PDB file of C-alpha atoms in Angstrom:
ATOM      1  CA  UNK B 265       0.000   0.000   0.000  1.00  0.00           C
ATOM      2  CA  UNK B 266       1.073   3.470  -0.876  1.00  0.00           C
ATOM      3  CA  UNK B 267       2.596   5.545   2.209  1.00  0.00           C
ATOM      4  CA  UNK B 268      -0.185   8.502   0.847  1.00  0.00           C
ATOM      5  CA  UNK B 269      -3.039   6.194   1.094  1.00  0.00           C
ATOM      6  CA  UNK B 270      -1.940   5.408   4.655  1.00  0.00           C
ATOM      7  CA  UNK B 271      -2.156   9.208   5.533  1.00  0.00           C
ATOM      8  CA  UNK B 272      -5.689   8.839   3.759  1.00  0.00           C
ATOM      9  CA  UNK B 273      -7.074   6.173   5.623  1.00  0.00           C
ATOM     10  CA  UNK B 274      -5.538   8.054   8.939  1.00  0.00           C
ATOM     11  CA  UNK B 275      -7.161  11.502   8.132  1.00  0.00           C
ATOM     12  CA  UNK B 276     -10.625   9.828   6.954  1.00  0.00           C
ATOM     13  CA  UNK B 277     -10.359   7.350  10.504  1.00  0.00           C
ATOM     14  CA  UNK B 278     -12.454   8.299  13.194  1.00  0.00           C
ATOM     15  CA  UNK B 279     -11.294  10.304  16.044  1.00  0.00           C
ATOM     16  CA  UNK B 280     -11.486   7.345  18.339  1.00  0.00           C
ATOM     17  CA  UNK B 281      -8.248   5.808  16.901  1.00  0.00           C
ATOM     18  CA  UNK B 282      -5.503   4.031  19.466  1.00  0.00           C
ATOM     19  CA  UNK B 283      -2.854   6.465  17.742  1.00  0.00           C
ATOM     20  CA  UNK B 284      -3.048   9.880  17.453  1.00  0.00           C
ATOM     21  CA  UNK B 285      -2.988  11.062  14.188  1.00  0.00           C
ATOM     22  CA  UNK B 286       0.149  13.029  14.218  1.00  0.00           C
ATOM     23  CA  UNK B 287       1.810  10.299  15.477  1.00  0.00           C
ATOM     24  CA  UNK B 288       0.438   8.088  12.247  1.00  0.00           C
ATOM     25  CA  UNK B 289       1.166  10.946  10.330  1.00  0.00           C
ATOM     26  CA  UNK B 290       4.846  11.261  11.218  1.00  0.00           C
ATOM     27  CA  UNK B 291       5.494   7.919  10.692  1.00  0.00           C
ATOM     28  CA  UNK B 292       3.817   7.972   7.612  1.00  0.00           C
ATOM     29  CA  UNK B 293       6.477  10.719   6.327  1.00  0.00           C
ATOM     30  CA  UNK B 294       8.920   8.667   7.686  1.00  0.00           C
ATOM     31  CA  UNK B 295       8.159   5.708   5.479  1.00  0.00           C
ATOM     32  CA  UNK B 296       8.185   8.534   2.647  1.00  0.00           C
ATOM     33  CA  UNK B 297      11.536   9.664   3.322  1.00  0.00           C
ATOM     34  CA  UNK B 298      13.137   5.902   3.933  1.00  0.00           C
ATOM     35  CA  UNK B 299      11.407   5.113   0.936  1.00  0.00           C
ATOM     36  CA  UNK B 300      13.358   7.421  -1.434  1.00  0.00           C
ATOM     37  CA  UNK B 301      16.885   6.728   0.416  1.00  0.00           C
ATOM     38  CA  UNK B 302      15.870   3.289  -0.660  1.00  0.00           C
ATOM     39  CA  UNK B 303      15.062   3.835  -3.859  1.00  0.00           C
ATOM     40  CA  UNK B 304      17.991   6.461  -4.303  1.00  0.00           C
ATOM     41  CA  UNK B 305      20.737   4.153  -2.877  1.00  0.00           C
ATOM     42  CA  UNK B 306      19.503   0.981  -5.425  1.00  0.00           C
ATOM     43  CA  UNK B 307      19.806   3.361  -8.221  1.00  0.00           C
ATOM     44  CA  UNK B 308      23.262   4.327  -7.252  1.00  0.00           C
ATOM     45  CA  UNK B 309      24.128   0.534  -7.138  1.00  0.00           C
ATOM     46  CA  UNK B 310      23.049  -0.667 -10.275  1.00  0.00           C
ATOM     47  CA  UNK B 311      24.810   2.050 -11.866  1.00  0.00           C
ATOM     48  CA  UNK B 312      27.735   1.492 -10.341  1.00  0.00           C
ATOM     49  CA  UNK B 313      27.460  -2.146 -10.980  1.00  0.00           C
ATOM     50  CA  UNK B 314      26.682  -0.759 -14.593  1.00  0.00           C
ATOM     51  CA  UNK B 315      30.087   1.095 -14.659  1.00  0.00           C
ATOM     52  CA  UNK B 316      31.427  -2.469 -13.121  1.00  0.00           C
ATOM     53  CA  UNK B 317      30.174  -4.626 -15.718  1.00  0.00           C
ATOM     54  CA  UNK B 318      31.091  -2.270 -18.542  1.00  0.00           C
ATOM     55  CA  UNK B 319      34.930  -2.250 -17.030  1.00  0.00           C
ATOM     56  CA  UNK B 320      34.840  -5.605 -17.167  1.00  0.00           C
ATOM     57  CA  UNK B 321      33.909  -5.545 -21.266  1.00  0.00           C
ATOM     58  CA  UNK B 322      36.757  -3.250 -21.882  1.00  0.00           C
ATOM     59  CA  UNK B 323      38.932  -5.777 -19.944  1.00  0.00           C
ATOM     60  CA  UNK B 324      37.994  -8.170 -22.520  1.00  0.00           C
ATOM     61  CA  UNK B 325      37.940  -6.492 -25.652  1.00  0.00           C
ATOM     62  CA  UNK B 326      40.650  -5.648 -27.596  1.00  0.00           C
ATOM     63  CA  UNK B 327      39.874  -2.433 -29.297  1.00  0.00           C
ATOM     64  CA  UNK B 328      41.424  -2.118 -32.709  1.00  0.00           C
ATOM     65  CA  UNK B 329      39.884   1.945 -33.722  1.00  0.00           C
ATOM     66  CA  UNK B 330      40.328   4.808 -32.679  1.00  0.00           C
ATOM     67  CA  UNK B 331      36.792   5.088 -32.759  1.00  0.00           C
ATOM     68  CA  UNK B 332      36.366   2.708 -29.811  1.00  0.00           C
ATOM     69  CA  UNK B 333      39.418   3.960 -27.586  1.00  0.00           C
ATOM     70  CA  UNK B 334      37.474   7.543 -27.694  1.00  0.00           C
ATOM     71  CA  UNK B 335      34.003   5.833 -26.842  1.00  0.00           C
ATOM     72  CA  UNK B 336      35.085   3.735 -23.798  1.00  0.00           C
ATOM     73  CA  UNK B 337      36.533   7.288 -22.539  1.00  0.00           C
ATOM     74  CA  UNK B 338      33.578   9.172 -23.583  1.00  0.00           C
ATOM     75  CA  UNK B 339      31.394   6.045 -21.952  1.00  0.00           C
ATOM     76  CA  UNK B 340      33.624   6.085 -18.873  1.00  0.00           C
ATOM     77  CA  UNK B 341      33.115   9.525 -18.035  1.00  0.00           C
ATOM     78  CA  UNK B 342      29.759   9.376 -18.039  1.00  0.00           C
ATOM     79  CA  UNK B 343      29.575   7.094 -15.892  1.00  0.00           C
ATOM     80  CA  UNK B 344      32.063   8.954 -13.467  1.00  0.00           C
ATOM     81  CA  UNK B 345      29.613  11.898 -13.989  1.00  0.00           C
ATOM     82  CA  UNK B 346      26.613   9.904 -13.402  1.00  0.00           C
ATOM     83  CA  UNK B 347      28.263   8.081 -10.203  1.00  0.00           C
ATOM     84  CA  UNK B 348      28.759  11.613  -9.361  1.00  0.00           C
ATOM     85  CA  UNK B 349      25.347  12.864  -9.887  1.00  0.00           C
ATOM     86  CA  UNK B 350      24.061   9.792  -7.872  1.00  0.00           C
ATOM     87  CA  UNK B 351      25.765  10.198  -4.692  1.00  0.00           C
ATOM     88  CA  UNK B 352      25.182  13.569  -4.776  1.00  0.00           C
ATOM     89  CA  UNK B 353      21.664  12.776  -4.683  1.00  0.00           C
ATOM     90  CA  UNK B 354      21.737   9.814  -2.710  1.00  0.00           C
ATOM     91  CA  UNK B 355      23.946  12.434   0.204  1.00  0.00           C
ATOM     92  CA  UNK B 356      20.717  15.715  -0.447  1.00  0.00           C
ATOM     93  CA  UNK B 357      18.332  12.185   1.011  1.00  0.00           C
ATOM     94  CA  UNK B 358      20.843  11.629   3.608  1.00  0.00           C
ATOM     95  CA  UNK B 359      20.548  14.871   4.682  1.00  0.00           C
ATOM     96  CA  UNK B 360      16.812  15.346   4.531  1.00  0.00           C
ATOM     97  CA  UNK B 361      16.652  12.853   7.572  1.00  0.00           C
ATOM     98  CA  UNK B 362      18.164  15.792   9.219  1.00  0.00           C
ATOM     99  CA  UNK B 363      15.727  17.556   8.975  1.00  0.00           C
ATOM    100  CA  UNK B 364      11.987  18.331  10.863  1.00  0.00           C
ATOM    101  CA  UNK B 365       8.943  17.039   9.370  1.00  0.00           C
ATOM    102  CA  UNK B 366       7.962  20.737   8.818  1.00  0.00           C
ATOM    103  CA  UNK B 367      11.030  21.441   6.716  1.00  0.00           C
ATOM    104  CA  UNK B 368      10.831  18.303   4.466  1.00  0.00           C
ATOM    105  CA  UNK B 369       7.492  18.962   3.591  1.00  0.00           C
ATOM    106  CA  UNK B 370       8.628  22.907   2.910  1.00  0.00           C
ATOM    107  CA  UNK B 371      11.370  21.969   0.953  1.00  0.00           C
ATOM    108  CA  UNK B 372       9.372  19.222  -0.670  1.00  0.00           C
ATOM    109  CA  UNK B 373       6.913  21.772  -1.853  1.00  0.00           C
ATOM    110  CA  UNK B 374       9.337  24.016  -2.913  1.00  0.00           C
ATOM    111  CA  UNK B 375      11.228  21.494  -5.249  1.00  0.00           C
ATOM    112  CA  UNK B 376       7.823  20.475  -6.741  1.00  0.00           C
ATOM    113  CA  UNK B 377       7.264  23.691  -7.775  1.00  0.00           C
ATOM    114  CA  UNK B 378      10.383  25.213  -9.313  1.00  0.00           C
ATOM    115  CA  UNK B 379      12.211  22.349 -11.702  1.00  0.00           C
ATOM    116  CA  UNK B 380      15.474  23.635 -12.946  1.00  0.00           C
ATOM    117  CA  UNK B 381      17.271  22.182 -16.252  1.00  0.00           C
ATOM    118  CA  UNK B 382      20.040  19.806 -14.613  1.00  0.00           C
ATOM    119  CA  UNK B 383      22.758  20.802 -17.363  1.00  0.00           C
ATOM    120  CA  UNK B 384      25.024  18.052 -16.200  1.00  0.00           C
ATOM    121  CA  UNK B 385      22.457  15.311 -16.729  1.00  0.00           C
ATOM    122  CA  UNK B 386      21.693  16.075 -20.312  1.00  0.00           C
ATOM    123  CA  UNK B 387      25.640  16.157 -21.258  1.00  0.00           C
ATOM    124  CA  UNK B 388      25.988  12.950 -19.425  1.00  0.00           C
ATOM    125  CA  UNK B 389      22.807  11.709 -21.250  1.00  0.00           C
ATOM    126  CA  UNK B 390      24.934  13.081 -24.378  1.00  0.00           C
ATOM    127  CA  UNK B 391      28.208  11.390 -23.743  1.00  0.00           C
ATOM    128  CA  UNK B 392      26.684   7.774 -23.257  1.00  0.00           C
ATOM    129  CA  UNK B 393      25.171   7.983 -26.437  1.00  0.00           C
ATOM    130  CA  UNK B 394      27.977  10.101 -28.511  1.00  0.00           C
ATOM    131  CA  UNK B 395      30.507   7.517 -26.587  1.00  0.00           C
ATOM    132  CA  UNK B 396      28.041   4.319 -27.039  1.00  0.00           C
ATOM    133  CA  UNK B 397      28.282   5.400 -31.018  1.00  0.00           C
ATOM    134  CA  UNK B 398      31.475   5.420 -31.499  1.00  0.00           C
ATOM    135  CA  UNK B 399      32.463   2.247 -29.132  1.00  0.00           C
ATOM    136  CA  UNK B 400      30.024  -0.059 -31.540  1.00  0.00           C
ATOM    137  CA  UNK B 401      31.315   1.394 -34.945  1.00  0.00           C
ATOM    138  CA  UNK B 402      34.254  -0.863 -34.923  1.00  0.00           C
ATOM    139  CA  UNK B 403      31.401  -3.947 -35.062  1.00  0.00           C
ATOM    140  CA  UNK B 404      29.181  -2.276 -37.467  1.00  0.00           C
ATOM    141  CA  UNK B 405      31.520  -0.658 -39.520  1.00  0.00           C
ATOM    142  CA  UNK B 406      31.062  -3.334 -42.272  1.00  0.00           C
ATOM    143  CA  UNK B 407      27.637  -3.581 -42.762  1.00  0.00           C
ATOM    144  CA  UNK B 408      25.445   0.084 -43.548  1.00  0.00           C
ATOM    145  CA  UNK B 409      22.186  -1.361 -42.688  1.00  0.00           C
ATOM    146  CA  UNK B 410      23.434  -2.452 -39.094  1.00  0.00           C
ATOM    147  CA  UNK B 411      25.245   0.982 -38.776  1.00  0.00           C
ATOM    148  CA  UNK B 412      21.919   2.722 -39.998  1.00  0.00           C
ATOM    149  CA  UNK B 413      19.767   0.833 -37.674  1.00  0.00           C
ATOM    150  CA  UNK B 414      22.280   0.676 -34.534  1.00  0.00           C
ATOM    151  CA  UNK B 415      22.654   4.834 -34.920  1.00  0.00           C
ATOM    152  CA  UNK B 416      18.792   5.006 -35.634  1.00  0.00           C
ATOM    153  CA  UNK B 417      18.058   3.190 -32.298  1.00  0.00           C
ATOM    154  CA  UNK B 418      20.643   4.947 -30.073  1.00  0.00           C
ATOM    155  CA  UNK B 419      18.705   8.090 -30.997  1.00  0.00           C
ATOM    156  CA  UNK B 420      15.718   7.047 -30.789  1.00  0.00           C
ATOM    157  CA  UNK B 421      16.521   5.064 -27.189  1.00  0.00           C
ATOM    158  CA  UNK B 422      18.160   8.658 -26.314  1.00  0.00           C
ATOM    159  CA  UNK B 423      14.996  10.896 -27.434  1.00  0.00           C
ATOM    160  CA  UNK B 424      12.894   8.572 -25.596  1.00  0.00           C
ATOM    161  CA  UNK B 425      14.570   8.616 -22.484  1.00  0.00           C
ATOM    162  CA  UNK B 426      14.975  12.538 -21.916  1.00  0.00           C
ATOM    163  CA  UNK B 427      11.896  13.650 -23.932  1.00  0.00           C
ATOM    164  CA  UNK B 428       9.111  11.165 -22.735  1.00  0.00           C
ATOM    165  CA  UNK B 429      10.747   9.047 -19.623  1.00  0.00           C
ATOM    166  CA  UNK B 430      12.602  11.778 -17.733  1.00  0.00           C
ATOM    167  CA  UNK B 431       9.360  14.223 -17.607  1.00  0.00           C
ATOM    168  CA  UNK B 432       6.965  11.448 -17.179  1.00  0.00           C
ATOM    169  CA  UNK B 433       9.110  10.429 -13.884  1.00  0.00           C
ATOM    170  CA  UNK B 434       8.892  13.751 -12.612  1.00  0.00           C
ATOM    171  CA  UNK B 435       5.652  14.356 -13.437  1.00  0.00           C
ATOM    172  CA  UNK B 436       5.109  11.112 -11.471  1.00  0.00           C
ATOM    173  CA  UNK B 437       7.078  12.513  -8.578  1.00  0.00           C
ATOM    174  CA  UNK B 438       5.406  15.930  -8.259  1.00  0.00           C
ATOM    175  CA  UNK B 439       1.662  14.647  -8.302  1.00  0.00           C
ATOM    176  CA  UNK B 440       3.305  11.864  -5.336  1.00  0.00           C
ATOM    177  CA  UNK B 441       4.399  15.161  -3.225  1.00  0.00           C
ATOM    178  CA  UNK B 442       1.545  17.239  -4.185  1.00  0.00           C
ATOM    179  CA  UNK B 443      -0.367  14.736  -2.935  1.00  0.00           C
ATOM    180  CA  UNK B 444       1.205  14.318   0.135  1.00  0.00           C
ATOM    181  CA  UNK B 445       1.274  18.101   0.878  1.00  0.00           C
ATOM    182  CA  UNK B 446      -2.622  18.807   0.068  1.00  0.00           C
ATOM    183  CA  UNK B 447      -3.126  15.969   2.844  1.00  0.00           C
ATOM    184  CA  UNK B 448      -0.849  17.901   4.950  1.00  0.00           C
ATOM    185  CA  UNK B 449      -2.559  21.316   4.357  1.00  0.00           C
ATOM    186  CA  UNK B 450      -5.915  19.535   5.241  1.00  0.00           C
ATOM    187  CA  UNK B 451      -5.027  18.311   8.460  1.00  0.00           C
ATOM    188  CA  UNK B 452      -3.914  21.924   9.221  1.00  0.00           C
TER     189      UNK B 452
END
């Protein structure tokens, strides 16, 4: 069950409840926030594991092109940007727990209203793909359908993902917090 229908089913409860309500209440915005560390620090493993698993190719391969030598370095700082971007998130969650239940919700509020262009995610975005390109050419090089196709689907994979994912996730995110703060604002 979602941690918002929990503060639902609290609000709409009678008044006769064992727990008080802010009591349920703060431990419902406790689940909230230990609910995004969790979901923050799994992200930040499986890309690192990501950035594991692709060191682990390069250990492997033998690349031949130039092509490929300036991918894997394109590819591998990305990921050392993306690592970067991850536990820099993962450490703003950390400190949230900091915080008082007043000022998450505040600064919750705040973030769900103003949404800033993260410059460094859309080069990092850029770099995977530019550095993806050029580390498969020296497999598709020989065939122009494969190359066609290959390029055709990086872009495509790279539209999607920034153009249809990215704001659909934070679209997802902001109704979640409005949510959460209009059931705040009520209890008021």
């Amino acid at each position: 069950m979602d941690d918002f229908d929990v503060m639902k089913k609290v609000w709409n409860s009678n008044s006769n409840s064992d727990v008080s309500t802010p009591t349920q209440i703060h431990s419902a915005i406790k689940k909230f926030k230990q609910k995004k560390k969790r979901n923050a620090f799994w992200v930040t493993a499986s890309f690192i594991l990501c950035a594991l698993a692709f060191i682990v190719v390069l250990i492997l391969l033998r690349p031949m092109e130039w092509t490929t030598i300036i991918g894997v370095i394109s590819i591998l700082i990305a990921f050392i940007l993306g690592i970067f971007q991850k536990l820099k998130s993962l450490k703003s969650i950390t400190k949230t727990e900091l915080k008082s239940n007043k000022e998450f919700l505040e600064q919750m509020v705040d973030s769900a209203q103003f949404t800033k262009t993260n410059w460094l995610q859309i080069f990092t975005i850029l770099l995977f793909a530019v550095g993806y390109a050029l580390f498969i050419y020296e497999g598709i090089k020989d065939s122009f359908i494969e190359m066609c196709l290959s390029y055709l689907g990086i872009i495509l994979f790279s539209v999607f993902m920034y153009f249809v994912f990215r704001p659909y996730m934070r679209t997802v995110s902001q109704h979640k917090v409005k949510k959460m703060t209009e059931i705040i604002q009520d209890l008021k």
